[in-house]
């Protein structure tokens, strides 16, 4: 089982990306969705991993920034 | 079977995104990979669909721009 994290901030861009992408990911991927607006204690962790904007999907150590919702700086 | 298109231009950002993402997509998604640098006749089609930069994954009419490799304008 591969673990992945989807970071978002609740904006429409993020929610739309989330719905589209998560729907089509392999069932072998276990995904944890983190709302950085509601869980600001995860911002430092996201930044350490390399998340520069949300929405972002982190999978196997690769950070995929999807579309452009908000820069990580705006969430601090 | 859902059909999807992955547009890229052969740059390292695109190739890395492609490998990461396509590996974890559901087996129910049939994906067509289009290299816009080698198939410039697809640029107008990509633009019509809403692709603004590559790499981009188009799935169910949703355009997901992944990271940022090159603006579509650079591929014309």
Short mmCIF file of C-alpha atoms in Angstrom, two decimals:
data_model
loop_
_atom_site.label_atom_id
_atom_site.label_comp_id
_atom_site.label_asym_id
_atom_site.label_seq_id
_atom_site.Cartn_x
_atom_site.Cartn_y
_atom_site.Cartn_z
CA UNK A 1 0.00 0.00 0.00
CA UNK A 2 1.48 3.32 -1.09
CA UNK A 3 0.78 6.26 1.19
CA UNK A 4 0.11 9.68 -0.21
CA UNK A 5 -0.85 13.07 1.16
CA UNK A 6 -3.03 15.63 -0.49
CA UNK A 7 -2.54 19.12 0.95
CA UNK A 8 -5.18 21.73 0.25
CA UNK A 9 -6.65 24.83 1.78
CA UNK A 10 -10.32 24.45 1.02
CA UNK A 11 -10.40 26.81 -1.94
CA UNK A 12 -12.46 25.83 -4.98
CA UNK A 13 -9.34 25.12 -7.07
CA UNK A 14 -8.13 22.67 -4.45
CA UNK A 15 -11.46 20.96 -3.97
CA UNK A 16 -11.92 20.51 -7.69
CA UNK A 17 -8.40 19.10 -8.12
CA UNK A 18 -8.92 16.84 -5.16
CA UNK A 19 -12.16 15.38 -6.47
CA UNK A 20 -10.76 14.83 -9.95
CA UNK A 21 -7.46 13.33 -8.97
CA UNK A 22 -8.37 11.23 -5.98
CA UNK A 23 -11.19 9.66 -7.90
CA UNK A 24 -8.76 8.24 -10.43
CA UNK A 25 -5.88 7.18 -8.23
CA UNK A 26 -5.17 3.51 -7.92
CA UNK A 27 -7.01 1.71 -5.11
CA UNK A 28 -3.54 0.69 -3.89
CA UNK A 29 -2.86 4.27 -2.83
CA UNK A 30 -3.90 5.19 0.69
CA UNK A 31 -4.47 8.91 0.74
CA UNK A 32 -4.50 11.29 3.66
CA UNK A 33 -6.15 14.64 2.97
CA UNK A 34 -4.84 17.58 4.99
CA UNK A 35 -6.62 20.93 5.05
CA UNK A 36 -3.82 23.37 5.87
CA UNK A 37 -6.28 26.14 6.66
CA UNK A 38 -7.88 24.04 9.39
CA UNK A 39 -4.72 22.19 10.40
CA UNK A 40 -2.04 24.93 10.37
CA UNK A 41 0.22 22.75 12.53
CA UNK A 42 0.91 20.77 9.35
CA UNK A 43 2.26 23.77 7.42
CA UNK A 44 5.86 23.36 8.62
CA UNK A 45 5.76 19.67 7.76
CA UNK A 46 4.38 20.38 4.29
CA UNK A 47 7.07 22.96 3.68
CA UNK A 48 9.81 20.57 4.82
CA UNK A 49 8.59 17.97 2.33
CA UNK A 50 8.81 20.55 -0.45
CA UNK A 51 5.22 21.73 -0.83
CA UNK A 52 5.36 25.23 -2.33
CA UNK A 53 1.67 25.76 -3.08
CA UNK A 54 -1.62 24.01 -2.64
CA UNK A 55 -3.21 21.89 -3.89
CA UNK A 56 -0.32 19.45 -3.85
CA UNK A 57 -0.13 15.69 -3.91
CA UNK A 58 2.85 14.11 -2.18
CA UNK A 59 3.40 10.54 -3.25
CA UNK A 60 6.50 8.41 -2.76
CA UNK A 61 8.46 11.53 -1.82
CA UNK A 62 7.50 13.31 -5.04
CA UNK A 63 5.66 16.59 -4.69
CA UNK A 64 3.18 17.26 -7.47
CA UNK A 65 1.86 20.81 -7.40
CA UNK A 66 -1.51 20.83 -9.09
CA UNK A 67 -2.88 23.95 -10.74
CA UNK A 68 -2.33 26.93 -8.52
CA UNK A 69 -4.48 27.69 -5.53
CA UNK A 70 -2.41 29.44 -2.89
CA UNK A 71 1.29 29.80 -2.07
CA UNK A 72 2.37 28.06 1.11
CA UNK A 73 3.49 31.43 2.49
CA UNK A 74 -0.12 32.58 2.63
CA UNK A 75 -0.98 29.76 5.02
CA UNK A 76 1.50 30.58 7.78
CA UNK B 1 -12.79 2.86 -19.01
CA UNK B 2 -11.98 6.53 -18.44
CA UNK B 3 -9.79 8.17 -21.04
CA UNK B 4 -7.17 10.68 -20.06
CA UNK B 5 -4.45 12.61 -21.80
CA UNK B 6 -1.10 13.58 -20.41
CA UNK B 7 0.51 16.46 -22.30
CA UNK B 8 4.20 17.05 -21.84
CA UNK B 9 7.17 18.47 -23.70
CA UNK B 10 9.93 16.09 -22.74
CA UNK B 11 11.51 18.31 -20.09
CA UNK B 12 12.73 16.67 -16.87
CA UNK B 13 9.88 18.23 -14.85
CA UNK B 14 7.33 16.67 -17.18
CA UNK B 15 8.98 13.27 -17.32
CA UNK B 16 9.24 13.11 -13.55
CA UNK B 17 5.60 14.11 -13.09
CA UNK B 18 4.55 11.63 -15.71
CA UNK B 19 6.33 8.73 -14.08
CA UNK B 20 5.05 9.56 -10.64
CA UNK B 21 1.47 10.21 -11.54
CA UNK B 22 0.82 7.62 -14.20
CA UNK B 23 2.24 4.92 -12.00
CA UNK B 24 -0.43 5.58 -9.40
CA UNK B 25 -3.47 6.15 -11.57
CA UNK B 26 -6.23 3.62 -11.43
CA UNK B 27 -5.94 0.74 -13.91
CA UNK B 28 -9.39 1.84 -15.12
CA UNK B 29 -7.86 4.95 -16.66
CA UNK B 30 -6.63 4.61 -20.21
CA UNK B 31 -3.98 7.23 -20.73
CA UNK B 32 -2.66 8.74 -23.91
CA UNK B 33 0.68 10.51 -23.57
CA UNK B 34 1.26 13.38 -26.00
CA UNK B 35 4.68 14.97 -26.41
CA UNK B 36 3.85 18.46 -27.67
CA UNK B 37 7.41 19.10 -28.72
CA UNK B 38 7.36 16.13 -31.07
CA UNK B 39 3.66 16.40 -31.98
CA UNK B 40 3.13 20.17 -32.40
CA UNK B 41 -0.07 19.49 -34.36
CA UNK B 42 -1.66 18.73 -30.97
CA UNK B 43 -0.87 22.16 -29.51
CA UNK B 44 -4.06 23.83 -30.79
CA UNK B 45 -6.15 20.93 -29.46
CA UNK B 46 -4.44 21.12 -26.06
CA UNK B 47 -5.07 24.86 -25.91
CA UNK B 48 -8.72 24.42 -26.84
CA UNK B 49 -9.19 21.95 -24.01
CA UNK B 50 -7.72 24.49 -21.58
CA UNK B 51 -4.12 23.36 -21.21
CA UNK B 52 -2.09 26.42 -20.19
CA UNK B 53 1.22 24.76 -19.34
CA UNK B 54 2.82 21.36 -19.40
CA UNK B 55 2.91 18.89 -17.83
CA UNK B 56 -0.89 18.66 -17.69
CA UNK B 57 -3.26 15.79 -17.15
CA UNK B 58 -6.68 16.07 -18.79
CA UNK B 59 -9.18 13.69 -17.29
CA UNK B 60 -12.95 13.78 -17.64
CA UNK B 61 -12.72 17.29 -19.05
CA UNK B 62 -10.75 18.55 -16.06
CA UNK B 63 -7.34 20.03 -16.74
CA UNK B 64 -4.85 19.45 -13.96
CA UNK B 65 -1.68 21.48 -14.42
CA UNK B 66 1.12 19.72 -12.61
CA UNK B 67 4.12 21.61 -11.30
CA UNK B 68 5.34 24.01 -13.92
CA UNK B 69 7.44 22.99 -16.86
CA UNK B 70 6.68 25.23 -19.81
CA UNK B 71 3.89 27.61 -20.82
CA UNK B 72 1.85 26.46 -23.80
CA UNK B 73 2.90 29.62 -25.64
CA UNK B 74 6.48 28.36 -25.76
CA UNK B 75 5.39 25.30 -27.73
CA UNK B 76 3.78 27.07 -30.67
#
